[in-house]
Short mmCIF file of C-alpha atoms and ligand atoms in Angstrom, two decimals:
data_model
loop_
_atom_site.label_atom_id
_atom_site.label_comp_id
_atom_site.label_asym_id
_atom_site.label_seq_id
_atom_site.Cartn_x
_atom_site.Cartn_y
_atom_site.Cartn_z
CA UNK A 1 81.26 85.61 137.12
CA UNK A 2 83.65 84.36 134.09
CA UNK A 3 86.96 83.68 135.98
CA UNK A 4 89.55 85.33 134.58
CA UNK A 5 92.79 83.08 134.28
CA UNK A 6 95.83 84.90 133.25
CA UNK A 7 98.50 82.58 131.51
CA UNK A 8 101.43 81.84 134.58
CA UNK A 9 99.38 82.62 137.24
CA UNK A 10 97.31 80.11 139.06
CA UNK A 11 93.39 81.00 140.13
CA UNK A 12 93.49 83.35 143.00
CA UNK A 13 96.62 85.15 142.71
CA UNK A 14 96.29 88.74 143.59
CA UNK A 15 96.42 90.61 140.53
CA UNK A 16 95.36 92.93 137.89
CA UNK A 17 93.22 95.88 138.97
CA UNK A 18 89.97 94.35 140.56
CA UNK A 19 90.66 92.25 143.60
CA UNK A 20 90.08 94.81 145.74
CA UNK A 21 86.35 94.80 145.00
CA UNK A 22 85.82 92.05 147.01
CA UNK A 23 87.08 93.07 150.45
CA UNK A 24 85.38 96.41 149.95
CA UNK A 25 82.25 94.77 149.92
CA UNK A 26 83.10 93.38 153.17
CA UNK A 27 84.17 96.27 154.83
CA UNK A 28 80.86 97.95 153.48
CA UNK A 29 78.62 95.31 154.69
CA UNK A 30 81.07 95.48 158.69
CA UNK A 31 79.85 98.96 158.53
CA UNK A 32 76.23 98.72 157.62
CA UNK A 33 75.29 95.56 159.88
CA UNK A 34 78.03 95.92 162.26
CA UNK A 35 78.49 91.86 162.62
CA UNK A 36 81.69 91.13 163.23
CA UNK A 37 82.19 88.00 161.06
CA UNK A 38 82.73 90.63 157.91
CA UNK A 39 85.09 92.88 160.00
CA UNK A 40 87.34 89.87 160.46
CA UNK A 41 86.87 88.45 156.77
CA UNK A 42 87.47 91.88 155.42
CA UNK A 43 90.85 92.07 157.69
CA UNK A 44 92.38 88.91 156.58
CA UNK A 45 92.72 90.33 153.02
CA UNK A 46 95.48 92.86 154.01
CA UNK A 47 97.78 89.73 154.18
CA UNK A 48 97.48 88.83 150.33
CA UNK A 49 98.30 92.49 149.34
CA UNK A 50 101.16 93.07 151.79
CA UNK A 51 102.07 89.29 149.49
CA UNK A 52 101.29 90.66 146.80
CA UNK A 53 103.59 94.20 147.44
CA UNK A 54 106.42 91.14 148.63
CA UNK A 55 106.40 89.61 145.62
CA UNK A 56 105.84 92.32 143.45
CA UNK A 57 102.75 91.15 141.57
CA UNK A 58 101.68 93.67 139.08
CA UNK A 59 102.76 96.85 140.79
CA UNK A 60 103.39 98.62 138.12
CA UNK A 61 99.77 100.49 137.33
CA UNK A 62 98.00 103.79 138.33
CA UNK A 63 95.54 101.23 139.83
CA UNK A 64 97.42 100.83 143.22
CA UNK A 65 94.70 103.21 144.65
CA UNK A 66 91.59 101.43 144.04
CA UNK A 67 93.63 98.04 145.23
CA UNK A 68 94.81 99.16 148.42
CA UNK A 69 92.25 102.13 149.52
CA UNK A 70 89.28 99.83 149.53
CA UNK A 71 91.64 96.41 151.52
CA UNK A 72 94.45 97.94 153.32
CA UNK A 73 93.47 101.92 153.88
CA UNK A 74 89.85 100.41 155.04
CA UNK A 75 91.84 98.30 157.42
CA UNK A 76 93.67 101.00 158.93
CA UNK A 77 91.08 103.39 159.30
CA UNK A 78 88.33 100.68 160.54
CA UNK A 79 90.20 98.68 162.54
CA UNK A 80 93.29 100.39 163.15
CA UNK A 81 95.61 97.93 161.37
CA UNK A 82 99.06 98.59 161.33
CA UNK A 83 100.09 95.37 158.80
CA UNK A 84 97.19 97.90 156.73
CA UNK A 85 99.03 100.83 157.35
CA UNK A 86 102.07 100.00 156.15
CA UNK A 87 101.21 97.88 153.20
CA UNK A 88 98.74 100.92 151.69
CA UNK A 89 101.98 103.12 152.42
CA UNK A 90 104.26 101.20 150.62
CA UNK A 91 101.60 100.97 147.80
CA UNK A 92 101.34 105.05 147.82
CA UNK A 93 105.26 105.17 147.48
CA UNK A 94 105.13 102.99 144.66
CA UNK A 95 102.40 105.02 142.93
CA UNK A 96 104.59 108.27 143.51
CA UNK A 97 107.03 106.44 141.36
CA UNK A 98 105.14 106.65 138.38
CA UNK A 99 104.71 110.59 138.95
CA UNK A 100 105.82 112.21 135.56
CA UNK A 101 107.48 115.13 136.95
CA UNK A 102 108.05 117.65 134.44
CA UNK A 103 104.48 116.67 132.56
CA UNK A 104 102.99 116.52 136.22
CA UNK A 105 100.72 113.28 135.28
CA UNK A 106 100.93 109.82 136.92
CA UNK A 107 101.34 106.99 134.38
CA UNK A 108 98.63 104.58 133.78
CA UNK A 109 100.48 101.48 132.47
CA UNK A 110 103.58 99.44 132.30
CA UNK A 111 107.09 100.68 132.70
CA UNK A 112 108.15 104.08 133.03
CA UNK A 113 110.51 103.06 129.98
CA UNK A 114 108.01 101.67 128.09
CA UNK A 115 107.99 104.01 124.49
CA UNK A 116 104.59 102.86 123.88
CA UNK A 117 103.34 103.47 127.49
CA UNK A 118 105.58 106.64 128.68
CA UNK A 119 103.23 109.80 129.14
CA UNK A 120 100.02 108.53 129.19
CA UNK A 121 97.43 108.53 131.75
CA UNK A 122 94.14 107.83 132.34
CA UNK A 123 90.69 109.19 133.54
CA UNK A 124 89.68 106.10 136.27
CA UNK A 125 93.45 107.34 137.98
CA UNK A 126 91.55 110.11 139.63
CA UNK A 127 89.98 107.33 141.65
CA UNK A 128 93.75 106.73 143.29
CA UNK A 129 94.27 109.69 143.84
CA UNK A 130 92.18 109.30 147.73
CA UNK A 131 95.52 106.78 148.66
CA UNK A 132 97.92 109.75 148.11
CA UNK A 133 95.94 112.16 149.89
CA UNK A 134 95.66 109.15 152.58
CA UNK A 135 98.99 108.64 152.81
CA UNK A 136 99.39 112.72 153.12
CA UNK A 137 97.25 112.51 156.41
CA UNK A 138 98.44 109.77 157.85
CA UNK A 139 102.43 110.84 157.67
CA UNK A 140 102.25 114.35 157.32
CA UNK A 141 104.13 114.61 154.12
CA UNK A 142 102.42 116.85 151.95
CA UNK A 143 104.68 115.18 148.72
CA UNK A 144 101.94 112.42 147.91
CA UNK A 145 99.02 115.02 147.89
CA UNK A 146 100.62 117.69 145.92
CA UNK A 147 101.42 114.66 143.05
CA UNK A 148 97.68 113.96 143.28
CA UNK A 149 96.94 117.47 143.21
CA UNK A 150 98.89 117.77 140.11
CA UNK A 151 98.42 115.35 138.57
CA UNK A 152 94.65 115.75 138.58
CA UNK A 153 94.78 119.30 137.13
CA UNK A 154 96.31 118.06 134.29
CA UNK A 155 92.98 115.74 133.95
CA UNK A 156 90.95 117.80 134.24
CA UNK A 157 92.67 120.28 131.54
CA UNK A 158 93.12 118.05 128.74
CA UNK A 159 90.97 115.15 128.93
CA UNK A 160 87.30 117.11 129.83
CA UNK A 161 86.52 118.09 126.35
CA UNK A 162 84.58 121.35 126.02
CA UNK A 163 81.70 119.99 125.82
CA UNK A 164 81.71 118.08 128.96
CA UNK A 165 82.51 114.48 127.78
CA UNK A 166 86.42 112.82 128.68
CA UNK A 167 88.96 111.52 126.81
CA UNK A 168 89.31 107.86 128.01
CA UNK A 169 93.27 108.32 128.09
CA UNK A 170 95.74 111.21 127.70
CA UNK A 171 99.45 110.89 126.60
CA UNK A 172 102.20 114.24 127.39
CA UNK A 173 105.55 114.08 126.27
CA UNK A 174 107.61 113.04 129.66
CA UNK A 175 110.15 114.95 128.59
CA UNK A 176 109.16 118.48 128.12
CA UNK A 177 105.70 117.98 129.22
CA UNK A 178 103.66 118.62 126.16
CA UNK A 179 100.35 117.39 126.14
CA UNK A 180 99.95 115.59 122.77
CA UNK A 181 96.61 113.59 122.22
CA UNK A 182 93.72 111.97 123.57
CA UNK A 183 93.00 107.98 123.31
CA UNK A 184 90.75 105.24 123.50
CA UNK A 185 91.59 101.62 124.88
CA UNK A 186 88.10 100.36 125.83
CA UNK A 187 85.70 102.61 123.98
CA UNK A 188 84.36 102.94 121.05
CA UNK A 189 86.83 105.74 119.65
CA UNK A 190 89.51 108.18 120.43
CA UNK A 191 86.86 110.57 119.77
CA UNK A 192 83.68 108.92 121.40
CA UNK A 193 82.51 109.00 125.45
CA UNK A 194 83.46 105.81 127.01
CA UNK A 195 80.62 105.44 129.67
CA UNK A 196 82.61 103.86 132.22
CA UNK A 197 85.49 106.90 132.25
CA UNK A 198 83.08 109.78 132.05
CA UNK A 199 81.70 107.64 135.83
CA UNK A 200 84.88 107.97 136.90
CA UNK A 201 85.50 111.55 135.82
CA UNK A 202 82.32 112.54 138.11
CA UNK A 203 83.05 110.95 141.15
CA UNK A 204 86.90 111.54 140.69
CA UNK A 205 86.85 114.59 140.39
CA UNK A 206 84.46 115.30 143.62
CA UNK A 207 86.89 113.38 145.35
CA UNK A 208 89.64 115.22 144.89
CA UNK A 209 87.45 118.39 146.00
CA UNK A 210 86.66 116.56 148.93
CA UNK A 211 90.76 116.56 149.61
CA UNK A 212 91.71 119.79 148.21
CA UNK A 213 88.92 122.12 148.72
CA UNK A 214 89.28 123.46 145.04
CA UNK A 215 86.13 124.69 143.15
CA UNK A 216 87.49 123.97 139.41
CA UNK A 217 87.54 120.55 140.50
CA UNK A 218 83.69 120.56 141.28
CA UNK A 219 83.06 122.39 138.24
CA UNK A 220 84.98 119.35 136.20
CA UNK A 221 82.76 116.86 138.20
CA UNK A 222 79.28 118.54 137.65
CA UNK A 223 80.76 119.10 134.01
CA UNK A 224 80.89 115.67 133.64
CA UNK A 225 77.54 114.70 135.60
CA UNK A 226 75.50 117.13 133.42
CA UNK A 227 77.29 115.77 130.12
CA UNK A 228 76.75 112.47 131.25
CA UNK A 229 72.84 112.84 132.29
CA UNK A 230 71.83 114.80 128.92
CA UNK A 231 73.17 111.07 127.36
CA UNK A 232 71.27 108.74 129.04
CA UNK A 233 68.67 106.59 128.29
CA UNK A 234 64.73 106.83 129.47
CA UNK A 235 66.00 104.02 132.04
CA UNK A 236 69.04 105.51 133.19
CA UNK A 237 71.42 103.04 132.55
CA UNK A 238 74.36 103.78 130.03
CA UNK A 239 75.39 102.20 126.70
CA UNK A 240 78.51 101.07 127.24
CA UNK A 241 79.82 104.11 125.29
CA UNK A 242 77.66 107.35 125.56
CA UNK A 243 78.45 108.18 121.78
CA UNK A 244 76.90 105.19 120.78
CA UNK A 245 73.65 107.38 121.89
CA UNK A 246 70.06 106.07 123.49
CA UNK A 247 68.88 102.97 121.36
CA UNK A 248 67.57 100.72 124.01
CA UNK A 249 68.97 97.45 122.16
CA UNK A 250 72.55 98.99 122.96
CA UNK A 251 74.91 97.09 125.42
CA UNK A 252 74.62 98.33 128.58
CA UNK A 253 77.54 99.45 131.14
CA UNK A 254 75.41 98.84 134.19
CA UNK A 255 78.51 99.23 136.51
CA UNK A 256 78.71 102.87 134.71
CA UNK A 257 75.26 103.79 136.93
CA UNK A 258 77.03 102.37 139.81
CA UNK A 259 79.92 104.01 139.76
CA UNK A 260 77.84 107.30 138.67
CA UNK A 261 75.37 107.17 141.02
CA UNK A 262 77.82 107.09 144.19
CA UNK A 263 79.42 110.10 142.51
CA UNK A 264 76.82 111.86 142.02
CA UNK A 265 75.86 111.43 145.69
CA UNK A 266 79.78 112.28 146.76
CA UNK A 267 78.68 115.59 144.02
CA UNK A 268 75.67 116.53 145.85
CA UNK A 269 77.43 115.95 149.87
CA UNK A 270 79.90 118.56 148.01
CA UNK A 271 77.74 121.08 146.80
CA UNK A 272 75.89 120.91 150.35
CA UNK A 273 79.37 120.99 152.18
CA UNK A 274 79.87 124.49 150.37
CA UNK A 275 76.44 125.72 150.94
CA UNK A 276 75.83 127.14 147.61
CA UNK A 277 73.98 125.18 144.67
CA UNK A 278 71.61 123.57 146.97
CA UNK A 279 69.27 123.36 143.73
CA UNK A 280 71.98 121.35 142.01
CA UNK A 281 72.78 118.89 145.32
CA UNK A 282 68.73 118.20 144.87
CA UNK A 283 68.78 117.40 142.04
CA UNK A 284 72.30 115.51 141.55
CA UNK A 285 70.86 113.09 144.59
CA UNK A 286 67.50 112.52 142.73
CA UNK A 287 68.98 111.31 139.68
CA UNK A 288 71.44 109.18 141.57
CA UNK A 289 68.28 107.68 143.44
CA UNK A 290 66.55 107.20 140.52
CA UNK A 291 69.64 105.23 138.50
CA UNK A 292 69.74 103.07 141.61
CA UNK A 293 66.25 102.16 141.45
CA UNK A 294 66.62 101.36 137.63
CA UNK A 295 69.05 99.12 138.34
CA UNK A 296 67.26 97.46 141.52
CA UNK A 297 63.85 96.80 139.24
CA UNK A 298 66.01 96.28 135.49
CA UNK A 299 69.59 94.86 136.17
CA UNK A 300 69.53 93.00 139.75
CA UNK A 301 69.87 89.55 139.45
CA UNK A 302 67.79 87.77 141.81
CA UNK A 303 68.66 86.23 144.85
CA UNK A 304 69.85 83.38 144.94
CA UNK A 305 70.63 82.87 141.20
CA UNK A 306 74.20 81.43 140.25
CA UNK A 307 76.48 82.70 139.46
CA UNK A 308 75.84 85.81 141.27
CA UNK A 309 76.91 89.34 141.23
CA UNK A 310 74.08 91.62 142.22
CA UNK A 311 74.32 93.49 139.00
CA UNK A 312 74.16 91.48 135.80
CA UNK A 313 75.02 93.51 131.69
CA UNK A 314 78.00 95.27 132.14
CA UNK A 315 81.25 95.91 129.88
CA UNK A 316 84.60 95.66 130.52
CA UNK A 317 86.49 95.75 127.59
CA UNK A 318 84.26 95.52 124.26
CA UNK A 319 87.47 96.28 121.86
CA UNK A 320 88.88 93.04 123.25
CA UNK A 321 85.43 91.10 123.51
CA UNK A 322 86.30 91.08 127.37
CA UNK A 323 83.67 90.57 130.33
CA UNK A 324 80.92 91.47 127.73
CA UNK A 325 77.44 91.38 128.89
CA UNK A 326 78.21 90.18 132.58
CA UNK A 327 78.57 91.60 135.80
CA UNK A 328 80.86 92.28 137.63
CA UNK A 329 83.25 93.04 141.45
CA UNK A 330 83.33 96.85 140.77
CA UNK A 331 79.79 97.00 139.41
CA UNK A 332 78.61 95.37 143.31
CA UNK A 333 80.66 97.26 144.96
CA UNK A 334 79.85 100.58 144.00
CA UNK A 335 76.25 99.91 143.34
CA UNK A 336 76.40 98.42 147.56
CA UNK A 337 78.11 101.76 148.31
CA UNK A 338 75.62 103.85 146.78
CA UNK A 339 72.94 102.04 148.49
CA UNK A 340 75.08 102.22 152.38
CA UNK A 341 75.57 105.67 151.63
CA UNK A 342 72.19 106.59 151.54
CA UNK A 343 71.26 103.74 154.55
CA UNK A 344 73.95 104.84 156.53
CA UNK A 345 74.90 109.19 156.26
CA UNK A 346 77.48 108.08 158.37
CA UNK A 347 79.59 105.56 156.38
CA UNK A 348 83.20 106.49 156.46
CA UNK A 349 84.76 106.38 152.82
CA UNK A 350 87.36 104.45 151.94
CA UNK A 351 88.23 107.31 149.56
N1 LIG B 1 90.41 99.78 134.45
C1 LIG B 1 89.26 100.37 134.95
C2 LIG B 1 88.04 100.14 134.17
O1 LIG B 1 87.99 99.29 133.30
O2 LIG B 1 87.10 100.82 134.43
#
């Protein structure tokens, strides 16, 4: 992997949105193999993000759910950590700070004073939404999953397009709650289908059936997952944005089929859950088997090879010529969770 450095904070200081990737992993491969040397690897992360909630390293982001689901939430479910407990509480308080209440929407970025960054969310937030609904069940406080609830109905109302595809981000006036616009900041254009959101927009959205039991939500997700299969490629992999359409020579998002293809198996465990669309759970796990033996034969980098992520061409950020055309922590770990989910029915979800 190209190490990121970011300018006044020295290599290996918890931050930015990704960190997290790692000790998921961990906890995936303590559940899959049962060794306890991962167990105990995977728990001595929770110290760096109870540091990191200390010293108030970039707190102030939507992405507080994938950060502390997968280290601290994993810790207290797997191993009954309390240090995990309370450190993926205190990160669900600080993510009900940035509930917009009057527009209902949780703000992606920056200060809640920000002009630029006031009123706008995101797609990937309905992948933090599990930590509120955690944090519901664990304390009984039905405030953190009635903000989720919220906030996700707002999603799903103004940045699914008609046709299925997402808005990558979403801004509402705070103030009296108007939704105003859709808005790129990694794809290719406001208008286009960045591959990466409409991944997170199927699995998201399952998720938050999975908490809330509500069928508009699996309609947004299989939406999406239709949308998103009628655009892919004869090798099921992604251009990094789905408007860009099927020429082979495109970039690929490879961690787009990752993320997809663990949704679509979260989809399909939905549709089964409810009995009905049994048809459409067939064939939502087929295509999610397929992607991940696309990317096993096409995009796996061998063993062995340095450096080493298991999945090499993905995109991060094209518009800013970031993590082009490399792989990366997210891509492994939800490319490993697809695979333990279908090794191991039983895996509990850190979502
Ligand atoms: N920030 C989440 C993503 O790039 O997908």
């Amino acid at each position: 992997y190209a190490l990121r450095r970011r300018p006044g904070r020295p290599d290996g200081t918890n931050s930015d949105w990704t960190t997290s990737f790692w000790p998921g992993q961990l906890w995936l491969a303590a559940q899959v193999t049962g060794d306890a040397a991962y167990r105990a690897e995977a728990l001595a992360h929770v110290a760096s993000y109870t540091e990191r909630l200390d010293r108030e390293v970039d707190l102030e982001t939507h992405d507080l759910g994938f950060l502390f689901s997968l280290s601290c939430v994993n810790a207290a479910r797997l191993a009954g950590s309390a240090e995990g407990r309370l450190a993926a509480l205190r990160a669900a308080d600080h993510l009900m700070v940035r509930f917009l209440p009057v527009a209902g929407i949780i703000q992606a970025w920056g200060r809640l004073d920000d002009p630029e960054l006031r009123g706008r969310t995101i797609v990937d937030s309905l992948m933090n939404t599990p930590l509120l609904y955690w944090a519901t069940e664990t304390t009984g406080d039905p405030r953190y999953a009635e903000a989720a609830t919220v906030h996700a109905g707002h999603v799903r109302d103004q940045i699914v397009r008609e046709d299925g595809t997402t808005f990558h981000t979403f801004y509402w006036d705070a103030e009296t709650g108007v939704p105003l616009r859709g808005a790129t900041a990694q794809g290719s254009g406001d208008d286009t289908c960045w591959a990466r959101g409409q991944a997170w927009a199927i699995y998201g959205f399952a998720l938050v059936h999975r908490h809330t039991d509500d069928a508009t939500m699996l309609d947004a997700s299989r939406r999406c997952a239709d949308r998103f299969l009628e655009m892919l490629p004869e090798d099921m992999v992604p251009a990094w944005d789905l408007a860009l359409g099927t020429d082979p020579t495109l970039l690929r998002d490879t961690s787009a089929a990752a993320i997809t293809a663990s949704g679509l198996l979260e989809l399909a465990d939905a549709l089964e859950r409810t009995g009905d669309r049994l048809d459409a759970a067939a064939r939502y796990r087929a295509a999610a088997v397929a992607m991940l033996e696309s990317l096993a034969a096409h995009y796996a980098l061998v063993p062995g090879s340095q450096p080493a992520p298991l999945l090499r061409e993905a995109v991060y950020d094209l518009p800013r010529g970031v993590g082009v055309d490399e792989g990366n922590l997210w891509g492994d770990y939800y490319y490993l969770e697809a695979l333990a989910r279908l090794h191991a029915p039983d895996l509990v979800s850190a979502w």
